[in-house]
JSON list of C-alpha atoms in Angstrom, two decimals:
[
{"chain": "A", "resi": 801, "resn": "UNK", "atom": "CA", "xyz": [0.69, 10.74, 13.77]},
{"chain": "A", "resi": 802, "resn": "UNK", "atom": "CA", "xyz": [2.63, 7.90, 15.38]},
{"chain": "A", "resi": 803, "resn": "UNK", "atom": "CA", "xyz": [6.09, 6.42, 15.09]},
{"chain": "A", "resi": 804, "resn": "UNK", "atom": "CA", "xyz": [7.06, 5.02, 11.69]},
{"chain": "A", "resi": 805, "resn": "UNK", "atom": "CA", "xyz": [8.82, 1.64, 11.74]},
{"chain": "A", "resi": 806, "resn": "UNK", "atom": "CA", "xyz": [11.48, 0.42, 9.31]},
{"chain": "A", "resi": 807, "resn": "UNK", "atom": "CA", "xyz": [12.27, -3.30, 9.58]},
{"chain": "A", "resi": 808, "resn": "UNK", "atom": "CA", "xyz": [15.71, -4.13, 8.19]},
{"chain": "A", "resi": 809, "resn": "UNK", "atom": "CA", "xyz": [14.91, -7.88, 8.28]},
{"chain": "A", "resi": 810, "resn": "UNK", "atom": "CA", "xyz": [11.86, -7.45, 6.01]},
{"chain": "A", "resi": 811, "resn": "UNK", "atom": "CA", "xyz": [11.84, -6.68, 2.28]},
{"chain": "A", "resi": 812, "resn": "UNK", "atom": "CA", "xyz": [11.83, -2.98, 1.46]},
{"chain": "A", "resi": 813, "resn": "UNK", "atom": "CA", "xyz": [8.38, -1.49, 0.81]},
{"chain": "A", "resi": 814, "resn": "UNK", "atom": "CA", "xyz": [7.56, -1.18, -2.90]},
{"chain": "A", "resi": 815, "resn": "UNK", "atom": "CA", "xyz": [6.39, 2.42, -2.42]},
{"chain": "A", "resi": 816, "resn": "UNK", "atom": "CA", "xyz": [6.92, 5.47, -0.24]},
{"chain": "A", "resi": 817, "resn": "UNK", "atom": "CA", "xyz": [5.51, 4.21, 3.05]},
{"chain": "A", "resi": 818, "resn": "UNK", "atom": "CA", "xyz": [6.83, 2.66, 6.28]},
{"chain": "A", "resi": 819, "resn": "UNK", "atom": "CA", "xyz": [6.61, -1.01, 7.14]},
{"chain": "A", "resi": 820, "resn": "UNK", "atom": "CA", "xyz": [4.44, -0.07, 10.11]},
{"chain": "A", "resi": 821, "resn": "UNK", "atom": "CA", "xyz": [3.31, 2.79, 12.30]},
{"chain": "A", "resi": 822, "resn": "UNK", "atom": "CA", "xyz": [2.58, 2.91, 16.03]},
{"chain": "A", "resi": 823, "resn": "UNK", "atom": "CA", "xyz": [-0.52, 4.85, 17.04]},
{"chain": "A", "resi": 824, "resn": "UNK", "atom": "CA", "xyz": [-1.62, 4.79, 20.63]},
{"chain": "A", "resi": 825, "resn": "UNK", "atom": "CA", "xyz": [-1.63, 1.18, 21.79]},
{"chain": "A", "resi": 826, "resn": "UNK", "atom": "CA", "xyz": [-1.87, -0.22, 18.25]},
{"chain": "A", "resi": 827, "resn": "UNK", "atom": "CA", "xyz": [0.56, -1.15, 15.52]},
{"chain": "A", "resi": 828, "resn": "UNK", "atom": "CA", "xyz": [-0.61, -0.85, 11.91]},
{"chain": "A", "resi": 829, "resn": "UNK", "atom": "CA", "xyz": [1.41, -2.79, 9.31]},
{"chain": "A", "resi": 830, "resn": "UNK", "atom": "CA", "xyz": [1.46, -1.69, 5.68]},
{"chain": "A", "resi": 831, "resn": "UNK", "atom": "CA", "xyz": [0.73, -4.39, 3.11]},
{"chain": "A", "resi": 832, "resn": "UNK", "atom": "CA", "xyz": [3.39, -7.09, 3.50]},
{"chain": "A", "resi": 833, "resn": "UNK", "atom": "CA", "xyz": [4.21, -9.51, 0.70]},
{"chain": "A", "resi": 834, "resn": "UNK", "atom": "CA", "xyz": [6.30, -12.68, 0.42]},
{"chain": "A", "resi": 835, "resn": "UNK", "atom": "CA", "xyz": [9.42, -11.25, -1.26]},
{"chain": "A", "resi": 836, "resn": "UNK", "atom": "CA", "xyz": [12.70, -12.58, 0.14]},
{"chain": "A", "resi": 837, "resn": "UNK", "atom": "CA", "xyz": [14.40, -9.74, 2.06]},
{"chain": "A", "resi": 838, "resn": "UNK", "atom": "CA", "xyz": [17.91, -10.71, 0.90]},
{"chain": "A", "resi": 839, "resn": "UNK", "atom": "CA", "xyz": [17.32, -11.41, -2.80]},
{"chain": "A", "resi": 840, "resn": "UNK", "atom": "CA", "xyz": [14.03, -9.53, -3.42]},
{"chain": "A", "resi": 841, "resn": "UNK", "atom": "CA", "xyz": [12.80, -12.65, -5.24]},
{"chain": "A", "resi": 842, "resn": "UNK", "atom": "CA", "xyz": [9.35, -14.10, -4.77]},
{"chain": "A", "resi": 843, "resn": "UNK", "atom": "CA", "xyz": [9.50, -17.68, -3.48]},
{"chain": "A", "resi": 844, "resn": "UNK", "atom": "CA", "xyz": [7.50, -20.21, -5.43]},
{"chain": "A", "resi": 845, "resn": "UNK", "atom": "CA", "xyz": [7.08, -18.14, -8.60]},
{"chain": "A", "resi": 846, "resn": "UNK", "atom": "CA", "xyz": [7.57, -19.97, -11.90]},
{"chain": "A", "resi": 847, "resn": "UNK", "atom": "CA", "xyz": [8.72, -17.88, -14.85]},
{"chain": "A", "resi": 848, "resn": "UNK", "atom": "CA", "xyz": [8.85, -18.75, -18.54]},
{"chain": "A", "resi": 849, "resn": "UNK", "atom": "CA", "xyz": [11.94, -18.23, -20.75]},
{"chain": "A", "resi": 850, "resn": "UNK", "atom": "CA", "xyz": [11.00, -14.58, -21.29]},
{"chain": "A", "resi": 851, "resn": "UNK", "atom": "CA", "xyz": [10.74, -13.98, -17.53]},
{"chain": "A", "resi": 852, "resn": "UNK", "atom": "CA", "xyz": [6.93, -13.81, -17.44]},
{"chain": "A", "resi": 853, "resn": "UNK", "atom": "CA", "xyz": [5.08, -15.25, -14.46]},
{"chain": "A", "resi": 854, "resn": "UNK", "atom": "CA", "xyz": [3.37, -18.53, -15.37]},
{"chain": "A", "resi": 855, "resn": "UNK", "atom": "CA", "xyz": [2.66, -19.98, -11.94]},
{"chain": "A", "resi": 856, "resn": "UNK", "atom": "CA", "xyz": [3.11, -19.66, -8.20]},
{"chain": "A", "resi": 857, "resn": "UNK", "atom": "CA", "xyz": [3.26, -21.80, -5.07]},
{"chain": "A", "resi": 858, "resn": "UNK", "atom": "CA", "xyz": [0.84, -20.32, -2.52]},
{"chain": "A", "resi": 859, "resn": "UNK", "atom": "CA", "xyz": [2.22, -22.49, 0.29]},
{"chain": "A", "resi": 860, "resn": "UNK", "atom": "CA", "xyz": [5.77, -21.13, -0.20]},
{"chain": "A", "resi": 861, "resn": "UNK", "atom": "CA", "xyz": [4.45, -17.58, -0.49]},
{"chain": "A", "resi": 862, "resn": "UNK", "atom": "CA", "xyz": [2.26, -17.92, 2.60]},
{"chain": "A", "resi": 863, "resn": "UNK", "atom": "CA", "xyz": [5.19, -19.13, 4.73]},
{"chain": "A", "resi": 864, "resn": "UNK", "atom": "CA", "xyz": [7.32, -16.27, 3.35]},
{"chain": "A", "resi": 865, "resn": "UNK", "atom": "CA", "xyz": [4.71, -13.58, 4.00]},
{"chain": "A", "resi": 866, "resn": "UNK", "atom": "CA", "xyz": [4.27, -14.81, 7.57]},
{"chain": "A", "resi": 867, "resn": "UNK", "atom": "CA", "xyz": [8.05, -14.62, 8.09]},
{"chain": "A", "resi": 868, "resn": "UNK", "atom": "CA", "xyz": [8.04, -11.04, 6.77]},
{"chain": "A", "resi": 869, "resn": "UNK", "atom": "CA", "xyz": [5.14, -10.04, 9.03]},
{"chain": "A", "resi": 870, "resn": "UNK", "atom": "CA", "xyz": [7.02, -11.55, 11.98]},
{"chain": "A", "resi": 871, "resn": "UNK", "atom": "CA", "xyz": [10.12, -9.48, 11.05]},
{"chain": "A", "resi": 872, "resn": "UNK", "atom": "CA", "xyz": [8.09, -6.26, 11.03]},
{"chain": "A", "resi": 873, "resn": "UNK", "atom": "CA", "xyz": [6.42, -7.15, 14.32]},
{"chain": "A", "resi": 874, "resn": "UNK", "atom": "CA", "xyz": [9.78, -7.83, 15.95]},
{"chain": "A", "resi": 875, "resn": "UNK", "atom": "CA", "xyz": [11.24, -4.55, 14.63]},
{"chain": "A", "resi": 876, "resn": "UNK", "atom": "CA", "xyz": [8.22, -2.85, 16.22]},
{"chain": "A", "resi": 877, "resn": "UNK", "atom": "CA", "xyz": [8.71, -4.44, 19.67]},
{"chain": "A", "resi": 878, "resn": "UNK", "atom": "CA", "xyz": [5.65, -6.65, 19.09]},
{"chain": "A", "resi": 879, "resn": "UNK", "atom": "CA", "xyz": [5.28, -10.39, 18.55]},
{"chain": "A", "resi": 880, "resn": "UNK", "atom": "CA", "xyz": [3.16, -12.86, 16.60]},
{"chain": "A", "resi": 881, "resn": "UNK", "atom": "CA", "xyz": [0.71, -13.27, 19.48]},
{"chain": "A", "resi": 882, "resn": "UNK", "atom": "CA", "xyz": [0.01, -9.51, 19.42]},
{"chain": "A", "resi": 883, "resn": "UNK", "atom": "CA", "xyz": [-1.78, -9.73, 16.05]},
{"chain": "A", "resi": 884, "resn": "UNK", "atom": "CA", "xyz": [-5.46, -8.85, 16.44]},
{"chain": "A", "resi": 885, "resn": "UNK", "atom": "CA", "xyz": [-6.67, -8.34, 12.87]},
{"chain": "A", "resi": 886, "resn": "UNK", "atom": "CA", "xyz": [-5.36, -9.57, 9.51]},
{"chain": "A", "resi": 887, "resn": "UNK", "atom": "CA", "xyz": [-6.67, -8.75, 6.06]},
{"chain": "A", "resi": 888, "resn": "UNK", "atom": "CA", "xyz": [-5.42, -11.21, 3.45]},
{"chain": "A", "resi": 889, "resn": "UNK", "atom": "CA", "xyz": [-5.40, -10.47, -0.28]},
{"chain": "A", "resi": 890, "resn": "UNK", "atom": "CA", "xyz": [-5.24, -13.47, -2.64]},
{"chain": "A", "resi": 891, "resn": "UNK", "atom": "CA", "xyz": [-4.92, -13.13, -6.42]},
{"chain": "A", "resi": 892, "resn": "UNK", "atom": "CA", "xyz": [-6.42, -16.61, -6.98]},
{"chain": "A", "resi": 893, "resn": "UNK", "atom": "CA", "xyz": [-9.09, -17.18, -4.34]},
{"chain": "A", "resi": 894, "resn": "UNK", "atom": "CA", "xyz": [-10.53, -20.28, -6.05]},
{"chain": "A", "resi": 895, "resn": "UNK", "atom": "CA", "xyz": [-7.16, -21.93, -6.60]},
{"chain": "A", "resi": 896, "resn": "UNK", "atom": "CA", "xyz": [-5.29, -20.86, -3.45]},
{"chain": "A", "resi": 897, "resn": "UNK", "atom": "CA", "xyz": [-7.69, -20.46, -0.54]},
{"chain": "A", "resi": 898, "resn": "UNK", "atom": "CA", "xyz": [-7.66, -24.07, 0.69]},
{"chain": "A", "resi": 899, "resn": "UNK", "atom": "CA", "xyz": [-3.85, -24.38, 0.73]},
{"chain": "A", "resi": 900, "resn": "UNK", "atom": "CA", "xyz": [-3.39, -20.93, 2.25]},
{"chain": "A", "resi": 901, "resn": "UNK", "atom": "CA", "xyz": [-6.00, -21.75, 4.91]},
{"chain": "A", "resi": 902, "resn": "UNK", "atom": "CA", "xyz": [-4.09, -24.94, 5.84]},
{"chain": "A", "resi": 903, "resn": "UNK", "atom": "CA", "xyz": [-0.88, -22.92, 6.34]},
{"chain": "A", "resi": 904, "resn": "UNK", "atom": "CA", "xyz": [-2.83, -20.33, 8.36]},
{"chain": "A", "resi": 905, "resn": "UNK", "atom": "CA", "xyz": [-3.99, -23.16, 10.67]},
{"chain": "A", "resi": 906, "resn": "UNK", "atom": "CA", "xyz": [-0.34, -24.20, 11.24]},
{"chain": "A", "resi": 907, "resn": "UNK", "atom": "CA", "xyz": [0.52, -20.70, 12.46]},
{"chain": "A", "resi": 908, "resn": "UNK", "atom": "CA", "xyz": [-2.75, -20.12, 14.33]},
{"chain": "A", "resi": 909, "resn": "UNK", "atom": "CA", "xyz": [-3.82, -23.55, 15.63]},
{"chain": "A", "resi": 910, "resn": "UNK", "atom": "CA", "xyz": [-6.10, -22.19, 18.37]},
{"chain": "A", "resi": 911, "resn": "UNK", "atom": "CA", "xyz": [-9.12, -20.32, 17.00]},
{"chain": "A", "resi": 912, "resn": "UNK", "atom": "CA", "xyz": [-9.66, -18.77, 20.45]},
{"chain": "A", "resi": 913, "resn": "UNK", "atom": "CA", "xyz": [-6.34, -16.87, 20.28]},
{"chain": "A", "resi": 914, "resn": "UNK", "atom": "CA", "xyz": [-6.08, -16.38, 16.51]},
{"chain": "A", "resi": 915, "resn": "UNK", "atom": "CA", "xyz": [-6.48, -12.84, 15.17]},
{"chain": "A", "resi": 916, "resn": "UNK", "atom": "CA", "xyz": [-9.64, -11.81, 13.35]},
{"chain": "A", "resi": 917, "resn": "UNK", "atom": "CA", "xyz": [-9.25, -12.40, 9.62]},
{"chain": "A", "resi": 918, "resn": "UNK", "atom": "CA", "xyz": [-10.77, -11.20, 6.39]},
{"chain": "A", "resi": 919, "resn": "UNK", "atom": "CA", "xyz": [-9.69, -12.80, 3.11]},
{"chain": "A", "resi": 920, "resn": "UNK", "atom": "CA", "xyz": [-10.33, -11.02, -0.17]},
{"chain": "A", "resi": 921, "resn": "UNK", "atom": "CA", "xyz": [-9.90, -12.23, -3.75]},
{"chain": "A", "resi": 922, "resn": "UNK", "atom": "CA", "xyz": [-8.37, -9.53, -5.91]},
{"chain": "A", "resi": 923, "resn": "UNK", "atom": "CA", "xyz": [-7.23, -9.26, -9.54]},
{"chain": "A", "resi": 924, "resn": "UNK", "atom": "CA", "xyz": [-3.61, -8.27, -8.96]},
{"chain": "A", "resi": 925, "resn": "UNK", "atom": "CA", "xyz": [-1.04, -6.85, -6.56]},
{"chain": "A", "resi": 926, "resn": "UNK", "atom": "CA", "xyz": [1.63, -4.25, -7.43]},
{"chain": "A", "resi": 927, "resn": "UNK", "atom": "CA", "xyz": [4.34, -6.90, -7.85]},
{"chain": "A", "resi": 928, "resn": "UNK", "atom": "CA", "xyz": [4.05, -10.52, -9.09]},
{"chain": "A", "resi": 929, "resn": "UNK", "atom": "CA", "xyz": [2.95, -11.97, -5.75]},
{"chain": "A", "resi": 930, "resn": "UNK", "atom": "CA", "xyz": [-0.09, -14.11, -4.98]},
{"chain": "A", "resi": 931, "resn": "UNK", "atom": "CA", "xyz": [-0.66, -12.99, -1.37]},
{"chain": "A", "resi": 932, "resn": "UNK", "atom": "CA", "xyz": [-0.35, -9.86, 0.73]},
{"chain": "A", "resi": 933, "resn": "UNK", "atom": "CA", "xyz": [-1.27, -9.23, 4.36]},
{"chain": "A", "resi": 934, "resn": "UNK", "atom": "CA", "xyz": [-2.43, -6.05, 6.08]},
{"chain": "A", "resi": 935, "resn": "UNK", "atom": "CA", "xyz": [-2.18, -6.44, 9.85]},
{"chain": "A", "resi": 936, "resn": "UNK", "atom": "CA", "xyz": [-3.05, -4.70, 13.10]},
{"chain": "A", "resi": 937, "resn": "UNK", "atom": "CA", "xyz": [-1.39, -5.67, 16.38]},
{"chain": "A", "resi": 938, "resn": "UNK", "atom": "CA", "xyz": [-1.64, -4.52, 19.97]},
{"chain": "A", "resi": 939, "resn": "UNK", "atom": "CA", "xyz": [1.32, -3.03, 21.73]},
{"chain": "A", "resi": 940, "resn": "UNK", "atom": "CA", "xyz": [1.63, -4.02, 25.37]},
{"chain": "A", "resi": 941, "resn": "UNK", "atom": "CA", "xyz": [3.80, -2.06, 27.80]},
{"chain": "A", "resi": 942, "resn": "UNK", "atom": "CA", "xyz": [6.01, -4.91, 28.97]},
{"chain": "A", "resi": 943, "resn": "UNK", "atom": "CA", "xyz": [9.45, -5.11, 30.45]},
{"chain": "A", "resi": 944, "resn": "UNK", "atom": "CA", "xyz": [12.04, -5.09, 27.66]},
{"chain": "A", "resi": 945, "resn": "UNK", "atom": "CA", "xyz": [9.60, -4.11, 24.93]}
]
């Protein structure tokens, strides 16, 4: 079935699944969100006095989710440049796409080497986050990897 990966530097999965799994020459990442690995808090979320979510900062969450993806890649002996396909889930496509797309361009400035990408607008995610990524990366047999 492939080797399961647990990344200590990434937030714990919210369900019973690994962070990633190696299969052949590919690495499949489970859905990765922007939660802070140390505190389990979601960066950029605004809560009211009762603790209910009333707003979010997609830029902060996009930077955080990219950091978490990078942590899983590194725990899997892969790197950022090994990403080949990314599915992005946004809970507010109309309000967040432009800002998220600007952050994406910071991390992937060259369209020729950027991974393929699909972005979907969805109603909700399992925790109060505004973005989640599902990624596939290649694994290259390299010295030290």
